[in-house]
Structures are given as C-alpha cells and as structure tokens.
Amino acid sequence: SEFMTIFTYKGKSQFTDPYFLASRIGLYIIAGLLIDSLYATSKANGATPQGLIIVIAVIFITVFITAIITIIYIPGLIIDKPVFIRESNDGCYRTISYVCANFLIEAIGVACSAIAYTCVLYWAIAGMNPTAGAFFFFMFTQFVYSLTACAVTLSMAAPLPSLEVSIGAVAVYALLNVAIMGFLSEVPVWWGWACFISYMRWAFGAFMINQFRDTRIDLCGGVKDPWSVDQILGLAANLDDIESQPDLNINNIVCGIVAIPTKGTNAIFEATCPGLAGVVGNPPNIQLLNTSFGCNENVLKLAGTPMDVNAIYDNLGTAILSFFPQGYNYASARKFIDYDKWWCIGFLACIFAAFFVAYWFTSKLSIRLVKR
C-alpha cells in the first residue's frame, strides 16, 4: 500500500540516520540529564518546602521543554516539502498516506524519547511520587503530550513557506500556551476560552494530579531547624526592617509556620504571652475564651485540639491541586482537584486528534499554495 511503501522507505532511512536519532531521542536524554544536574538531590533534601517547589518546577519545565524541542521537526518538514509536493502532483500517493506514514515515524521516536526521558529524570528528583503506577503514568502522559506537541508543530509548519516563519509561528503559539496553562498567573477573561484547548494546560494537569492526588507530602522531614514561634513573630513585627532579621531560609520559615497549629497551648503561651496561662488556664478554658474574650472559632479550635502534623502532610496535595490552575475567573474556576488525571489525558487526546486532522489539511493546503 501507499502507506507501507512510504513508511518502509522513509522509516528505514530515518532510523539508520544518527542525526535523526540524536535529535529525536538523544536530545531528550540530554535534557533529562541537564535537569538532573540542576535539581537532583537527596531524599532528605527533597522533604523540604524547597524540594516541593523543585518538583512543581520540574513538571513545568517538562511541559515547556517538550513543546520547544518539537521545533526540531520543522527543518525536515521544510526540506521534504518540494519532494512531497512534486510526488503528490504526479499522483504517486495521497496526502493522507504521506501524513500518516510521516507521523508514525515521528511517533516511534516520541515513544522512545518518552521512555528515555522519564527513566533519566523521574527517580533523580527527590519528592516525585514514588509509586510504580505514578512513574508509568508520568511516562504515558509524556508520550501522549509529546505526540500532541508534535502534531501541533507539524500542522502549523506544513503550509508555511520558510523555515524562519514556521519556527516563529510555532514558538509564538508555544509561548501563548505557557502563559495560559495556569502555572504562572490568572489568565485574562478575554483569553479564558483558549485555556480549554491548550495542550499544555491538560498535560500540566495530568502531571500535577498524578504527583499530588492522594499522596502524603513530607514537607519538613528534611528541615533540621524550623523557626520557633518567637522567631516568626519577630519577622512579622519587623517586616519594615527586613535587613535586621537573620538569614531568611524558606525551609525554616515555612516549617516553623506549619508547626504552629501542632503545638500545644502551653508552648504557644510561653513563646508569646507567658502570663496568659494564669488568666485562661493551661490547658485553656475554652468557655472562658469564648464568652469573656470573644475568640473566634478557629482560635478555639487550635487552643482545644492541636493538629497532627501527619494530617497536615496528608492534605497538602489537596491544597496544591486546589490552587492550580491559578486564577478565579471562568477559565480557572475548576481546579485540578476537580478533575481526574484520565480526564486530562482524554482532553489531551482530543486536542491531538484535532491537530492531526489539521496536519492532514494543512499538508493538502501546502500543495494548493504552490500550485497558485
């Protein structure tokens, strides 16, 4: 058939070409190693607020760099275009046969790159979800997302006349998707509609849900010296004179704040108002706090029953998924906590199908543009 003839002939030449293999697979291995060299750390260092930030940052980098790397598909597309147009005009094959064969070749490279990138990256980043299911879902998401990014790039570049214009168009579209994926900031209302067809947003959602849904995040297990209540109050009282404060270590500050709800009232009284225990009692008289001092129910809750730190760690994933995508307008009203990771994959697959069809039509368009 036309498809098998093109696939066999072109696939054999591509997969025996070291430059093709280096650009389709080797580049992802290098990207993974580069990220490892920047963010790989020990398990103890991963159990810190900074380690949590790194995990989210690595997910964002993965989404961004995968889209950018697909630009390397454009030169081959532009170089092959004259041959494709000439052979199509001569009736050698139909456009759909060429498109499917060409994309299958790229899909094989994408599968290999997704496996290689995930194996190089995943276990080197402390704090990544350590279950086997999460690892393989990350790999699968990377594969589906890479296929979609490839379809986006090929569909946009196919009808354009030059390498420069094609690269520029794909780069601008990728930049738009970075802006609306929900990681950086709230998307303006007039761009909200684009969020629902953003391939980066759904990939980001699948990665984030896979990482944080129903997981326990050890936020402070690797922090040796969290700030005391007194130090935190000292910072709050001197925000107008930050230079007078000691080194502002984010790990120590965040873990000190997280530890406050877990402390008993005796420890809080001693660090803030030692004489208060003689007035309200130790443990405090909840009825007295409520009737005489008019304390709100949250203060009464903390005074009566300190939180368990494990309960906090068990709910951090829910809190993170309730924060992304950022914003509160209609484009971000539903947070990732409201989605299932397979829904995100399904939306991503729909976007892939749409852009694959677009690749077919833009390839046909490229023939008509030359005829004119």
Tab-separated table of C-alpha atoms in Angstrom, residues 190-322:
chain	number	residue	atom	x	y	z
A	190	TRP	CA	-10.658	37.554	27.057
A	191	TRP	CA	-8.123	34.701	26.779
A	192	GLY	CA	-10.054	32.313	29.010
A	193	TRP	CA	-11.559	30.347	26.131
A	194	ALA	CA	-8.067	29.379	24.933
A	195	CYS	CA	-7.330	27.583	28.192
A	196	PHE	CA	-9.767	24.802	27.371
A	197	ILE	CA	-7.972	23.968	24.114
A	198	SER	CA	-4.453	24.469	25.481
A	199	TYR	CA	-2.474	21.252	25.138
A	200	MET	CA	-0.045	22.455	27.810
A	201	ARG	CA	-2.785	23.036	30.401
A	202	TRP	CA	-4.123	19.499	30.167
A	203	ALA	CA	-0.640	17.981	30.195
A	204	PHE	CA	0.254	20.104	33.228
A	205	GLY	CA	-2.969	18.993	34.902
A	206	ALA	CA	-2.286	15.296	34.262
A	207	PHE	CA	1.263	15.570	35.626
A	208	MET	CA	0.135	17.522	38.705
A	209	ILE	CA	-2.778	15.218	39.559
A	210	ASN	CA	-0.531	12.189	39.131
A	211	GLN	CA	2.001	13.745	41.504
A	212	PHE	CA	-0.267	15.093	44.255
A	213	ARG	CA	-3.602	13.227	44.259
A	214	ASP	CA	-3.989	11.011	47.364
A	215	THR	CA	-0.344	11.350	48.367
A	216	ARG	CA	1.398	12.257	51.608
A	217	ILE	CA	3.891	15.098	51.204
A	218	ASP	CA	6.648	15.058	53.794
A	219	LEU	CA	7.109	18.804	53.790
A	220	CYS	CA	9.503	19.256	56.708
A	221	GLY	CA	11.136	15.874	57.307
A	222	GLY	CA	14.442	17.194	55.992
A	223	VAL	CA	14.329	20.548	57.812
A	224	LYS	CA	16.560	20.415	60.881
A	225	ASP	CA	15.979	23.859	62.353
A	226	PRO	CA	12.476	25.215	61.731
A	227	TRP	CA	11.793	28.650	63.154
A	228	SER	CA	10.243	28.978	66.573
A	229	VAL	CA	7.069	30.926	67.266
A	230	ASP	CA	9.203	33.727	68.690
A	231	GLN	CA	11.294	33.951	65.508
A	232	ILE	CA	8.189	34.025	63.317
A	233	LEU	CA	6.644	36.794	65.402
A	234	GLY	CA	9.957	38.655	65.261
A	235	LEU	CA	9.849	38.529	61.459
A	236	ALA	CA	6.219	39.680	61.364
A	237	ALA	CA	6.962	42.565	63.720
A	238	ASN	CA	9.927	43.716	61.649
A	239	LEU	CA	8.714	43.441	58.081
A	240	ASP	CA	9.542	47.127	57.763
A	241	ASP	CA	13.169	46.357	58.625
A	242	ILE	CA	13.980	43.053	56.926
A	243	GLU	CA	17.735	43.712	56.978
A	244	SER	CA	17.735	43.363	60.757
A	245	GLN	CA	16.411	39.794	60.523
A	246	PRO	CA	18.589	36.672	60.350
A	247	ASP	CA	19.007	34.698	57.134
A	248	LEU	CA	15.567	34.172	55.623
A	249	ASN	CA	15.702	30.454	54.882
A	250	ILE	CA	12.440	29.471	53.213
A	251	ASN	CA	12.597	25.929	54.569
A	252	ASN	CA	12.961	27.062	58.175
A	253	ILE	CA	10.301	29.781	57.898
A	254	VAL	CA	7.633	27.631	56.204
A	255	CYS	CA	8.168	24.659	58.502
A	256	GLY	CA	8.054	26.946	61.532
A	257	ILE	CA	4.679	28.293	60.396
A	258	VAL	CA	3.346	24.807	59.617
A	259	ALA	CA	4.390	23.632	63.084
A	260	ILE	CA	2.365	26.297	64.937
A	261	PRO	CA	-1.022	24.503	64.712
A	262	THR	CA	0.633	21.318	66.040
A	263	LYS	CA	1.987	22.932	69.202
A	264	GLY	CA	0.168	22.785	72.496
A	265	THR	CA	-1.205	25.952	74.009
A	266	ASN	CA	1.430	25.822	76.755
A	267	ALA	CA	4.227	26.134	74.175
A	268	ILE	CA	2.451	28.967	72.375
A	269	PHE	CA	1.761	30.847	75.635
A	270	GLU	CA	5.400	30.547	76.710
A	271	ALA	CA	6.607	31.919	73.372
A	272	THR	CA	4.109	34.776	73.219
A	273	CYS	CA	2.376	35.758	76.469
A	274	PRO	CA	3.668	33.673	79.430
A	275	GLY	CA	1.271	35.324	81.865
A	276	LEU	CA	-1.771	34.429	79.768
A	277	ALA	CA	-1.862	30.890	81.114
A	278	GLY	CA	-2.676	32.258	84.566
A	279	VAL	CA	-5.731	34.026	83.155
A	280	VAL	CA	-7.279	31.455	80.828
A	281	GLY	CA	-5.761	28.332	82.361
A	282	ASN	CA	-3.453	25.681	80.978
A	283	PRO	CA	-4.975	23.901	79.197
A	284	PRO	CA	-7.112	26.958	78.438
A	285	ASN	CA	-10.710	27.238	79.499
A	286	ILE	CA	-12.472	27.175	76.125
A	287	GLN	CA	-15.717	28.558	77.530
A	288	LEU	CA	-13.855	31.494	79.080
A	289	LEU	CA	-12.079	32.241	75.784
A	290	ASN	CA	-15.412	32.154	74.002
A	291	THR	CA	-17.604	34.149	76.389
A	292	SER	CA	-15.206	36.609	78.040
A	293	PHE	CA	-12.695	37.224	75.274
A	294	GLY	CA	-14.903	36.617	72.230
A	295	CYS	CA	-12.281	34.455	70.497
A	296	ASN	CA	-13.337	33.206	67.084
A	297	GLU	CA	-13.931	29.528	66.487
A	298	ASN	CA	-10.611	28.954	64.711
A	299	VAL	CA	-8.667	30.161	67.755
A	300	LEU	CA	-10.827	27.979	69.977
A	301	LYS	CA	-10.176	25.004	67.712
A	302	LEU	CA	-6.401	25.480	67.856
A	303	ALA	CA	-6.482	26.055	71.605
A	304	GLY	CA	-8.570	22.981	72.241
A	305	THR	CA	-7.099	20.365	69.923
A	306	PRO	CA	-3.672	20.832	68.309
A	307	MET	CA	-3.387	19.373	64.819
A	308	ASP	CA	-1.477	16.228	63.956
A	309	VAL	CA	1.403	17.003	61.614
A	310	ASN	CA	0.630	13.868	59.594
A	311	ALA	CA	-2.896	15.156	58.941
A	312	ILE	CA	-1.358	18.343	57.532
A	313	TYR	CA	1.012	16.385	55.289
A	314	ASP	CA	-1.856	14.186	54.077
A	315	ASN	CA	-3.797	17.253	52.930
A	316	LEU	CA	-1.009	19.238	51.259
A	317	GLY	CA	-1.568	17.547	47.910
A	318	THR	CA	-5.227	18.535	48.015
A	319	ALA	CA	-4.236	22.120	48.822
A	320	ILE	CA	-1.825	22.288	45.875
A	321	LEU	CA	-4.363	20.870	43.414
A	322	SER	CA	-6.919	23.357	44.756
